[in-house]
mmCIF file of N, CA, C and O in Angstrom:
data_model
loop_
_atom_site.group_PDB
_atom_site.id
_atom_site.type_symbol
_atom_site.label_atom_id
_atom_site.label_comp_id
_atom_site.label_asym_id
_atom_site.label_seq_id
_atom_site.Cartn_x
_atom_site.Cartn_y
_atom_site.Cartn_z
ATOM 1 N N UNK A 282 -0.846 -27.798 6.770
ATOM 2 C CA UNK A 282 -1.816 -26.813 6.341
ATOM 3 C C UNK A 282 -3.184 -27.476 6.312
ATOM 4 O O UNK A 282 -3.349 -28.541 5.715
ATOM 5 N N UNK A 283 -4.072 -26.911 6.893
ATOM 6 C CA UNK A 283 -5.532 -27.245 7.047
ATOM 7 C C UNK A 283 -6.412 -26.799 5.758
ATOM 8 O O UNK A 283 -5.985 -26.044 4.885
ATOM 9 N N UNK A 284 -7.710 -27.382 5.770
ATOM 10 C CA UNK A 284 -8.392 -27.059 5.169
ATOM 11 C C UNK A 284 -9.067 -25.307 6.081
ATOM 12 O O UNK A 284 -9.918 -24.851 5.318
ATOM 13 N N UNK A 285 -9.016 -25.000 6.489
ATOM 14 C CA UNK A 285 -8.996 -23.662 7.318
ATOM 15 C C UNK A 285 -8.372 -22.218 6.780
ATOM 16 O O UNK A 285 -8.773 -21.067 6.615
ATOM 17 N N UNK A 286 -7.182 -22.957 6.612
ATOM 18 C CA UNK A 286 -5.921 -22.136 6.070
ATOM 19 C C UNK A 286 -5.937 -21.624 5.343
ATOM 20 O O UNK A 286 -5.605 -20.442 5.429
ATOM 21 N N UNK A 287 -6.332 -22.174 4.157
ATOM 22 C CA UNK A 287 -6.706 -22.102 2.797
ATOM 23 C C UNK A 287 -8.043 -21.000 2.446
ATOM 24 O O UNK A 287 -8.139 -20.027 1.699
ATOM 25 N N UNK A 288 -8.760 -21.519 3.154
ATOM 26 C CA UNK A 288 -10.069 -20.423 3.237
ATOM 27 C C UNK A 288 -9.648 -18.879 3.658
ATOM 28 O O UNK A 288 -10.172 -17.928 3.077
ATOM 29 N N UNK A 289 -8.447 -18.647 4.941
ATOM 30 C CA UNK A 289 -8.004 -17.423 5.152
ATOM 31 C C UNK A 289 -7.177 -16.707 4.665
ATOM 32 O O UNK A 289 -7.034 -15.543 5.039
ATOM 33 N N UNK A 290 -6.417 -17.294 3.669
ATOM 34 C CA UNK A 290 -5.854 -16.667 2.990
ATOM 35 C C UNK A 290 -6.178 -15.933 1.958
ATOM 36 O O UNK A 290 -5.620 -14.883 1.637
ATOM 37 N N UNK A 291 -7.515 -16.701 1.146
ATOM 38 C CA UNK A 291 -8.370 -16.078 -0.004
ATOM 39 C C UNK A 291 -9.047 -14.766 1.008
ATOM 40 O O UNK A 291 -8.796 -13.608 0.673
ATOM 41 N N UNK A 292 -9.865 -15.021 2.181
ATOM 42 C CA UNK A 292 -10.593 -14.063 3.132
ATOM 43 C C UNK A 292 -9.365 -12.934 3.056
ATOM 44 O O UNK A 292 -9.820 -11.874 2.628
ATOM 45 N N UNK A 293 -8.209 -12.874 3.294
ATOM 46 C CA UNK A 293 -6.933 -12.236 3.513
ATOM 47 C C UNK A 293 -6.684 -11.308 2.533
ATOM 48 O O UNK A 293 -6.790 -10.090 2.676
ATOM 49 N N UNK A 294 -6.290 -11.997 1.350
ATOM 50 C CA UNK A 294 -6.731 -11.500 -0.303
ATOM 51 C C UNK A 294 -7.553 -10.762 -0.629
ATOM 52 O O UNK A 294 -7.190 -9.703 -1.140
ATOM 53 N N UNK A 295 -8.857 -11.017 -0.473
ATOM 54 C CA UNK A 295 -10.196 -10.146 -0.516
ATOM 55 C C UNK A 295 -10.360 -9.067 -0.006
ATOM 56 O O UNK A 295 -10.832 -8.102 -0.608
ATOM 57 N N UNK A 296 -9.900 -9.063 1.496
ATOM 58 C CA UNK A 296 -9.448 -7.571 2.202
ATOM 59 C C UNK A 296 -8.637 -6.848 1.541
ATOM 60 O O UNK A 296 -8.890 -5.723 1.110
ATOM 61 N N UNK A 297 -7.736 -7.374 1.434
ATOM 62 C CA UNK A 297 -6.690 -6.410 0.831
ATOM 63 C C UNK A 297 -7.037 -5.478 -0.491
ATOM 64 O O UNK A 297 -6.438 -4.438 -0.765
ATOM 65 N N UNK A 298 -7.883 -5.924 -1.089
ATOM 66 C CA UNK A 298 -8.276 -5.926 -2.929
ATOM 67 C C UNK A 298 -9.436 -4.888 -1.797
ATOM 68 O O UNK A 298 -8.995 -3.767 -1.540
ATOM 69 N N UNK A 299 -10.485 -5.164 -1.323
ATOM 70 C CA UNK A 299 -11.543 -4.191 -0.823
ATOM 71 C C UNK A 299 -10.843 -2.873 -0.055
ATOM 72 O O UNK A 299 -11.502 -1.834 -0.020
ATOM 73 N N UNK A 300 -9.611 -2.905 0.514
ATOM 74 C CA UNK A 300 -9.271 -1.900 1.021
ATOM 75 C C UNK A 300 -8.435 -0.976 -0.347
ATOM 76 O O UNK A 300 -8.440 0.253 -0.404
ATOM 77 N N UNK A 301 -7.669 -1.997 -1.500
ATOM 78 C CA UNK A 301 -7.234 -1.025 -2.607
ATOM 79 C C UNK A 301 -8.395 -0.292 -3.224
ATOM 80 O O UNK A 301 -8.508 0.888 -3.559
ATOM 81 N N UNK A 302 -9.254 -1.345 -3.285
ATOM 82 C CA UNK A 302 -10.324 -0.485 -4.006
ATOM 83 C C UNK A 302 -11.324 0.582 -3.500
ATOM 84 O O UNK A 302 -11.821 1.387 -4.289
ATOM 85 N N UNK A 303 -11.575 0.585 -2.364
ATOM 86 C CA UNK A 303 -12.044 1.319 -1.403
ATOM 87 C C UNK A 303 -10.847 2.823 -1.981
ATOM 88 O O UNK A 303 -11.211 3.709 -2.753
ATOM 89 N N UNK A 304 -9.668 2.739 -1.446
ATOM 90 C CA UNK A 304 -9.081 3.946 -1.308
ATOM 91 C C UNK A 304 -8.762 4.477 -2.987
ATOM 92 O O UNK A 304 -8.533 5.665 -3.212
ATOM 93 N N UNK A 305 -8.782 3.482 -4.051
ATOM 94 C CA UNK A 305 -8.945 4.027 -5.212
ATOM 95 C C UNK A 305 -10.303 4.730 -5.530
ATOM 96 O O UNK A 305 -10.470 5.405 -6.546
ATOM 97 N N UNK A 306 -10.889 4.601 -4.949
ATOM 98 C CA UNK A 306 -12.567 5.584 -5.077
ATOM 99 C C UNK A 306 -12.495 6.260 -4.243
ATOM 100 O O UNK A 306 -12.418 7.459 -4.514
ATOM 101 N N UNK A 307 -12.489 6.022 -3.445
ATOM 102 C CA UNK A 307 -12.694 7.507 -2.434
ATOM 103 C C UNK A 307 -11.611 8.095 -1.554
ATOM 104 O O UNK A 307 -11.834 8.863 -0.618
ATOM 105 N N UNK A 308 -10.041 7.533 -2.057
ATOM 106 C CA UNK A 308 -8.969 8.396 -1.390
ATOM 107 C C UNK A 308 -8.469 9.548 -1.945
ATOM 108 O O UNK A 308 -8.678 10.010 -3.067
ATOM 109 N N UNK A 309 -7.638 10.059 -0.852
ATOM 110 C CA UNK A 309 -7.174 11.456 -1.713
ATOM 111 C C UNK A 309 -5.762 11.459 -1.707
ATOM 112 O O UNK A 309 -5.080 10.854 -0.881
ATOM 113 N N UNK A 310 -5.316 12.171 -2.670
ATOM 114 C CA UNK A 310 -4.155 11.936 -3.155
ATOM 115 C C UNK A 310 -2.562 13.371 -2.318
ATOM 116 O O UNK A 310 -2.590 14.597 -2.430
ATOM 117 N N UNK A 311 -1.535 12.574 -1.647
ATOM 118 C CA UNK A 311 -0.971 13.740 -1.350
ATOM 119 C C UNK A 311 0.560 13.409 -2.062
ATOM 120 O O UNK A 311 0.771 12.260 -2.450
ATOM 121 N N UNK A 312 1.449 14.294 -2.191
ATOM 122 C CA UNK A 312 2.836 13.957 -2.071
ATOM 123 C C UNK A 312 3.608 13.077 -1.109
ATOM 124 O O UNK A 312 3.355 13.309 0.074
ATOM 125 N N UNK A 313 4.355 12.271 -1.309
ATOM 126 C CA UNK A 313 5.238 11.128 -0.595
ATOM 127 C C UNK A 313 6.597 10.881 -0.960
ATOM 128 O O UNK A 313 6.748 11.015 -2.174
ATOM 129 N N UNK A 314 7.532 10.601 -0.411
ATOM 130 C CA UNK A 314 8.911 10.462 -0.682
ATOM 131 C C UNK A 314 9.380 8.914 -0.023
ATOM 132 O O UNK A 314 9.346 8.624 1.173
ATOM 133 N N UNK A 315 9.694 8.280 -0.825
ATOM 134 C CA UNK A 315 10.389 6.637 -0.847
ATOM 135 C C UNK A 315 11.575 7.004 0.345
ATOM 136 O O UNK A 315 12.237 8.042 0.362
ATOM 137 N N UNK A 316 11.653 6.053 1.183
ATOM 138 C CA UNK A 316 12.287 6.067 2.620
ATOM 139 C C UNK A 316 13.307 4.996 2.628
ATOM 140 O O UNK A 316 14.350 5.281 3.216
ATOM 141 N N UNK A 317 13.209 3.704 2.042
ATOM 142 C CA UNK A 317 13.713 2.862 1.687
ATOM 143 C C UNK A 317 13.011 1.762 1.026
ATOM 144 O O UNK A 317 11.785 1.715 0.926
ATOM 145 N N UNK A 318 14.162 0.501 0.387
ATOM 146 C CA UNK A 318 13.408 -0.062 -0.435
ATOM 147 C C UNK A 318 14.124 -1.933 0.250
ATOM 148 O O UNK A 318 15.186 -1.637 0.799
ATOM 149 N N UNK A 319 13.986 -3.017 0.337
ATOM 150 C CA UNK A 319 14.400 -3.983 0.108
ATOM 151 C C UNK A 319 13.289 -5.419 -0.240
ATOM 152 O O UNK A 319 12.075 -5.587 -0.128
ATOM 153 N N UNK A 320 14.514 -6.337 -0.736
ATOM 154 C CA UNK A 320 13.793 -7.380 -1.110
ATOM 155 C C UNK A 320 13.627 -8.580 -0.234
ATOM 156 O O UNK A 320 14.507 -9.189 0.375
ATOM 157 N N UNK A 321 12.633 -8.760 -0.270
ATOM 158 C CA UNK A 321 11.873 -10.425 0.617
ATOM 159 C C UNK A 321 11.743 -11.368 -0.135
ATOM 160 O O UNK A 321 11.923 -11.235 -1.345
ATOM 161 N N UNK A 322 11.400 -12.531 0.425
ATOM 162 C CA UNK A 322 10.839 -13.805 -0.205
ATOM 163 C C UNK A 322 9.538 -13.287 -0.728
ATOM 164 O O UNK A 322 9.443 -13.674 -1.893
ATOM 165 N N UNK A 323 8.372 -12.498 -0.340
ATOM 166 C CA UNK A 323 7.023 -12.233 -0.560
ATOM 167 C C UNK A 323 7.290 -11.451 -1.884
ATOM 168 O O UNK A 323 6.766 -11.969 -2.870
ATOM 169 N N UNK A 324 8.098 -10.150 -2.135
ATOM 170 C CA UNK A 324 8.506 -9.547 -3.237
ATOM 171 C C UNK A 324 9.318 -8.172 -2.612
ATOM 172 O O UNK A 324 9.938 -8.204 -1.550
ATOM 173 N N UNK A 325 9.204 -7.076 -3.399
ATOM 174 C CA UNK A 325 10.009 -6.164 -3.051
ATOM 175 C C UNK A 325 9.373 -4.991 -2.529
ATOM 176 O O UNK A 325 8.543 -4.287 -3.104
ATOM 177 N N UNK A 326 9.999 -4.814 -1.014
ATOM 178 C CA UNK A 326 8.713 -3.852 -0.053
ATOM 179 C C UNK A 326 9.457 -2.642 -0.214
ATOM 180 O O UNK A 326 10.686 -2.584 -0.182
ATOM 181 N N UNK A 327 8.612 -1.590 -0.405
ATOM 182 C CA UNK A 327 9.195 -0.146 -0.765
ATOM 183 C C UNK A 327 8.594 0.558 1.149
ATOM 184 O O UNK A 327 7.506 0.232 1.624
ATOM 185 N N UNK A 328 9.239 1.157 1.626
ATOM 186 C CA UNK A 328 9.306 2.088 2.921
ATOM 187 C C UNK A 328 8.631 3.832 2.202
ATOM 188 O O UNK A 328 9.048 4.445 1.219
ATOM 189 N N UNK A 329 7.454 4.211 3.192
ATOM 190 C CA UNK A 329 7.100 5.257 2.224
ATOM 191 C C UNK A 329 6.659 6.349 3.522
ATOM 192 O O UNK A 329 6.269 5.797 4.551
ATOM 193 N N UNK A 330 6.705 7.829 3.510
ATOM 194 C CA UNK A 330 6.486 8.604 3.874
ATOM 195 C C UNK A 330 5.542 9.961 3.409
ATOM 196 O O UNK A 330 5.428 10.264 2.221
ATOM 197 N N UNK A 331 5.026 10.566 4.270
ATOM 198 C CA UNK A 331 3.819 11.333 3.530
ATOM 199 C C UNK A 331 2.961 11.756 4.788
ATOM 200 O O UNK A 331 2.523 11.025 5.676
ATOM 201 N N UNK A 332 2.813 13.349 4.610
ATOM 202 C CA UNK A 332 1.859 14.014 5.472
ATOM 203 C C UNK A 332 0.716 14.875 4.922
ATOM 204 O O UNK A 332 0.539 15.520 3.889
ATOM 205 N N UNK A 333 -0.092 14.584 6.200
ATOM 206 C CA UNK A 333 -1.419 15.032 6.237
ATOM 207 C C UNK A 333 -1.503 15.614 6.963
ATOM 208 O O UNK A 333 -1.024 15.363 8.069
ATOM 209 N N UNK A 334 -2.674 17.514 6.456
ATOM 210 C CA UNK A 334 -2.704 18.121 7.535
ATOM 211 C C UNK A 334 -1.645 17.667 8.720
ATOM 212 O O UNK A 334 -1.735 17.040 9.776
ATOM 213 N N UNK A 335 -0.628 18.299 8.001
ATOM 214 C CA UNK A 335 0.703 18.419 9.595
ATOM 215 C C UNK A 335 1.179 17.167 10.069
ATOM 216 O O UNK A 335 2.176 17.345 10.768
ATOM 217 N N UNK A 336 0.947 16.298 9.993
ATOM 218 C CA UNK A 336 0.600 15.303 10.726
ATOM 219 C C UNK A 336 1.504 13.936 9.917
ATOM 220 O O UNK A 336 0.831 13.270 9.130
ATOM 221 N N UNK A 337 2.962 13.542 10.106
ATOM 222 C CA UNK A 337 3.222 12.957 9.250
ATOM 223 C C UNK A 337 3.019 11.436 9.548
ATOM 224 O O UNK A 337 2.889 11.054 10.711
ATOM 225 N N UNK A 338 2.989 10.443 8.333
ATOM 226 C CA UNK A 338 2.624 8.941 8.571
ATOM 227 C C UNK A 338 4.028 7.961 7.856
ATOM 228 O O UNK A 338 4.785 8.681 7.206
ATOM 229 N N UNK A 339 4.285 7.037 7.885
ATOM 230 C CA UNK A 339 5.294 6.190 7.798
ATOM 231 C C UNK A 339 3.976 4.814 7.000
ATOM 232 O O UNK A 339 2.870 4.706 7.529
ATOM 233 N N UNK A 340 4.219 4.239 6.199
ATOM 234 C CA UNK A 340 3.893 2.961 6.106
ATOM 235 C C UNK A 340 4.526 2.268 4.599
ATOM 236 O O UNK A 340 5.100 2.948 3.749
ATOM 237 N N UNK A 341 4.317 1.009 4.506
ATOM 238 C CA UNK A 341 5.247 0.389 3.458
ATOM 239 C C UNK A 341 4.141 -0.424 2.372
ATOM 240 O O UNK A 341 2.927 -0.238 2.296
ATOM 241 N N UNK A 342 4.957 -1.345 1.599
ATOM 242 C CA UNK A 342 3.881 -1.493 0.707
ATOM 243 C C UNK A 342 4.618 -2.463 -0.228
ATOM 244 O O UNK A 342 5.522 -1.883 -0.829
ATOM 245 N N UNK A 343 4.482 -3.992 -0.585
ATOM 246 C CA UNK A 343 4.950 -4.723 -1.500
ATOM 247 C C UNK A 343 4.318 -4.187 -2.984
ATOM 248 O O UNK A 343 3.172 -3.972 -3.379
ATOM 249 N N UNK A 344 5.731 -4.078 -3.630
ATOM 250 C CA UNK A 344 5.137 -3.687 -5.169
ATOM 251 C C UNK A 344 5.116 -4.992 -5.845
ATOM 252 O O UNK A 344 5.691 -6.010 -5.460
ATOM 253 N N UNK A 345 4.117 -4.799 -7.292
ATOM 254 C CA UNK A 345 3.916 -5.653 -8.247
ATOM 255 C C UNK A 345 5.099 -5.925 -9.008
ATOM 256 O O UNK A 345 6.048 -5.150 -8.892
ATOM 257 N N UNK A 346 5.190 -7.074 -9.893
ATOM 258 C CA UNK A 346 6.264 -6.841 -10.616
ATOM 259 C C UNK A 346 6.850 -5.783 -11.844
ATOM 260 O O UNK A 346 7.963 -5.512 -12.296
ATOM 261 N N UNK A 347 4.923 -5.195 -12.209
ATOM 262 C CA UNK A 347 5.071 -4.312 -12.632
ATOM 263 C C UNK A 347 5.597 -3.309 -12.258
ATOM 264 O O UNK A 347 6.638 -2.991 -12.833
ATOM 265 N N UNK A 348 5.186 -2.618 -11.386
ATOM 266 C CA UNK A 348 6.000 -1.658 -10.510
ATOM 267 C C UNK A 348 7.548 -1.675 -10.424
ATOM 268 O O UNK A 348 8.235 -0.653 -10.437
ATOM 269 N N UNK A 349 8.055 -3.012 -10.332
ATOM 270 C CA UNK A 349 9.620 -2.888 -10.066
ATOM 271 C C UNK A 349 10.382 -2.605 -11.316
ATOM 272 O O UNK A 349 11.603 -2.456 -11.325
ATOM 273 N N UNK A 350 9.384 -2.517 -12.694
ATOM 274 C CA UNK A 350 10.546 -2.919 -14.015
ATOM 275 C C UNK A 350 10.779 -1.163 -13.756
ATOM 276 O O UNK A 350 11.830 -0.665 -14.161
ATOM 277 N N UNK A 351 9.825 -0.364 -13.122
ATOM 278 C CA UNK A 351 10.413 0.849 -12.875
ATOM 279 C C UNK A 351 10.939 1.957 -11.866
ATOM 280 O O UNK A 351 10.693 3.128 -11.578
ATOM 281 N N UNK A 352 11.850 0.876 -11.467
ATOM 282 C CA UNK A 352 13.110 0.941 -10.300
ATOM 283 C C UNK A 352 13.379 2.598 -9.959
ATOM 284 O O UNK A 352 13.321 3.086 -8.831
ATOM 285 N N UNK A 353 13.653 3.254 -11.078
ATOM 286 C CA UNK A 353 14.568 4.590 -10.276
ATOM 287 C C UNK A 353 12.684 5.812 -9.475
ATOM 288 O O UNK A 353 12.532 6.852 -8.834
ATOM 289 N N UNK A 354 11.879 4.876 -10.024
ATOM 290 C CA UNK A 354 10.499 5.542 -9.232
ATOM 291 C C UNK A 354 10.706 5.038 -7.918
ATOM 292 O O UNK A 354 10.611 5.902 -7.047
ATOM 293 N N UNK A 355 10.907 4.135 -7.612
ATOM 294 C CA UNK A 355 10.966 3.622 -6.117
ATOM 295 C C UNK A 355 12.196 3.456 -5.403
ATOM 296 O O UNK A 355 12.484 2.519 -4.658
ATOM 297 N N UNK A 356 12.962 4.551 -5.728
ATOM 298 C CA UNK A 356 14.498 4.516 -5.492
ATOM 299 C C UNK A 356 14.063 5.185 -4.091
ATOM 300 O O UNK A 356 12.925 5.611 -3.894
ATOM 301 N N UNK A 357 15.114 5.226 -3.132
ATOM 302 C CA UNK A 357 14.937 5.888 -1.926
ATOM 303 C C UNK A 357 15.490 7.193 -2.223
ATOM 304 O O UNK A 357 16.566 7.526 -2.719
ATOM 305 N N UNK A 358 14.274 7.997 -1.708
ATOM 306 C CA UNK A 358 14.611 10.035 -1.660
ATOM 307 C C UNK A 358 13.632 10.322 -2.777
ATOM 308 O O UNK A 358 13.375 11.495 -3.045
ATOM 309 N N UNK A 359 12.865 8.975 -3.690
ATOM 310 C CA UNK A 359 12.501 9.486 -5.035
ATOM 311 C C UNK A 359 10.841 9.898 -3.920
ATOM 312 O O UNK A 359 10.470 9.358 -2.878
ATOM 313 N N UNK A 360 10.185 11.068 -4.744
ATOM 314 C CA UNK A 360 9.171 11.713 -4.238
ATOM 315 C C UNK A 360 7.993 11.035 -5.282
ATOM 316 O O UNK A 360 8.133 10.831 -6.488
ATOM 317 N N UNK A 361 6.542 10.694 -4.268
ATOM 318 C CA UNK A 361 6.215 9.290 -5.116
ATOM 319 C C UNK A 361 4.696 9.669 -4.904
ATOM 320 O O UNK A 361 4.700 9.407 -3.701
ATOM 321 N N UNK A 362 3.548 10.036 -5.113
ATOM 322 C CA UNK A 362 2.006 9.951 -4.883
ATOM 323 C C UNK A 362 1.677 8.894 -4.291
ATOM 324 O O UNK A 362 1.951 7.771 -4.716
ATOM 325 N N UNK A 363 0.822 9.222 -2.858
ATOM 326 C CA UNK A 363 0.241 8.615 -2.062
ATOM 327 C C UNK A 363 -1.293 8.721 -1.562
ATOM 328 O O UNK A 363 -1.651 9.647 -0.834
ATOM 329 N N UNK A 364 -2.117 7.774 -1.974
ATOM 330 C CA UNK A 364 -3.410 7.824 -1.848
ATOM 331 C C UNK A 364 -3.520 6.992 -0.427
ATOM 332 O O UNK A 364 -3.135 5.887 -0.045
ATOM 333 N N UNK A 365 -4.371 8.288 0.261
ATOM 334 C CA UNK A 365 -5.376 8.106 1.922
ATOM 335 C C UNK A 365 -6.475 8.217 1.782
ATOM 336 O O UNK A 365 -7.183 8.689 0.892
ATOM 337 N N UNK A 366 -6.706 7.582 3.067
ATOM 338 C CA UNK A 366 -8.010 7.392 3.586
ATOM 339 C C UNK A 366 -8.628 8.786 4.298
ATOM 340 O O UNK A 366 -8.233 9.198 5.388
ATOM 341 N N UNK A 367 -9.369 9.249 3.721
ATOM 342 C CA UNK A 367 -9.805 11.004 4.450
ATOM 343 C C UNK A 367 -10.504 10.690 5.564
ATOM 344 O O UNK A 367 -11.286 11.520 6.028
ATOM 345 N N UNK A 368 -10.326 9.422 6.176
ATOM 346 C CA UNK A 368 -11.209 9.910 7.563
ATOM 347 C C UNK A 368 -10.098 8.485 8.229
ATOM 348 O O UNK A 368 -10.613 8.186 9.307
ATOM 349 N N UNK A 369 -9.231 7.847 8.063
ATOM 350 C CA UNK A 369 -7.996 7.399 8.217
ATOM 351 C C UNK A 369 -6.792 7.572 7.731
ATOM 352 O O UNK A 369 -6.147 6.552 7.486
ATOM 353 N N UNK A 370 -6.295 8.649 7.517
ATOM 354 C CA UNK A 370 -4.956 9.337 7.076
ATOM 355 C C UNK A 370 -3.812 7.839 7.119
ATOM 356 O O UNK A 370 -2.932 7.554 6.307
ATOM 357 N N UNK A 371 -4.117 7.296 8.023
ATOM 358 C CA UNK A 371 -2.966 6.029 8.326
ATOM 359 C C UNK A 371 -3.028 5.072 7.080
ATOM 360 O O UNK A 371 -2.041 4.432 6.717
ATOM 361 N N UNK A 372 -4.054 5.020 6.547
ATOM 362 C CA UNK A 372 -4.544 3.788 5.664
ATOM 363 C C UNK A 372 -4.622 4.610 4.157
ATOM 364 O O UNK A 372 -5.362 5.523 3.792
ATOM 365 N N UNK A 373 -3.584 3.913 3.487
ATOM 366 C CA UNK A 373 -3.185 4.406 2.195
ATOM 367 C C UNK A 373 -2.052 3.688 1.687
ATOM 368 O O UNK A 373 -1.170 3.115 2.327
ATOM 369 N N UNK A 374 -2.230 3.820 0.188
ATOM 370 C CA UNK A 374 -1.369 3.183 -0.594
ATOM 371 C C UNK A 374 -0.576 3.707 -2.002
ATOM 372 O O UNK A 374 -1.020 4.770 -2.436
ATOM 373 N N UNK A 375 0.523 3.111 -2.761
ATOM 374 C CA UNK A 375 0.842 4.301 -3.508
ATOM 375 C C UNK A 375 0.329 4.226 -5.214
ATOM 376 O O UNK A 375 -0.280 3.267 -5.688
ATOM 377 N N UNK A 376 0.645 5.198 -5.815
ATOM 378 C CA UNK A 376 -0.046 5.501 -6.987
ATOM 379 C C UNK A 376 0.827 5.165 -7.707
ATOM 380 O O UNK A 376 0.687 5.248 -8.927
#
């Protein structure tokens, strides 16, 4: 691991936190239903579904640990709030 490395991962971090926070201000909120759920080395990635204007989207999402102490919310089939991007429907995360 480089001194390089290290720098992109914080850069990596920072995106991620500017894109939550971005879509916590100015996303909009639709209905979503949990698709599946399993666990990684990184933590536990929930599979999520949800349409816009007609148009349905697929994307996933590592939860916090907070998030997991409340399991039967992120059960698969459970119906779950999903915040988008109104001028990127693709780019969203859950509530």
């Amino acid at each position: 691991m480089g001194i390089f490395d290290i720098f992109r991962k914080k850069e990596t971090v920072d995106l991620e936190a500017k894109r939550r926070e971005y879509l916590n201000r100015f996303g909009r909120i639709t209905d979503g239903a949990i698709i599946d759920a399993e666990a990684t080395e990184t933590g536990e990635i929930v599979y999520f579904s949800y349409s816009v204007h007609g148009a349905d989207y697929e994307s996933s999402e590592i939860i916090s640990n907070q998030q997991i102490t409340d399991s039967l919310k992120y059960a698969p089939g459970a119906k779950i709030g999903v915040r988008y991007d109104p001028k990127q429907h693709a780019n969203s995360i859950l509530v």
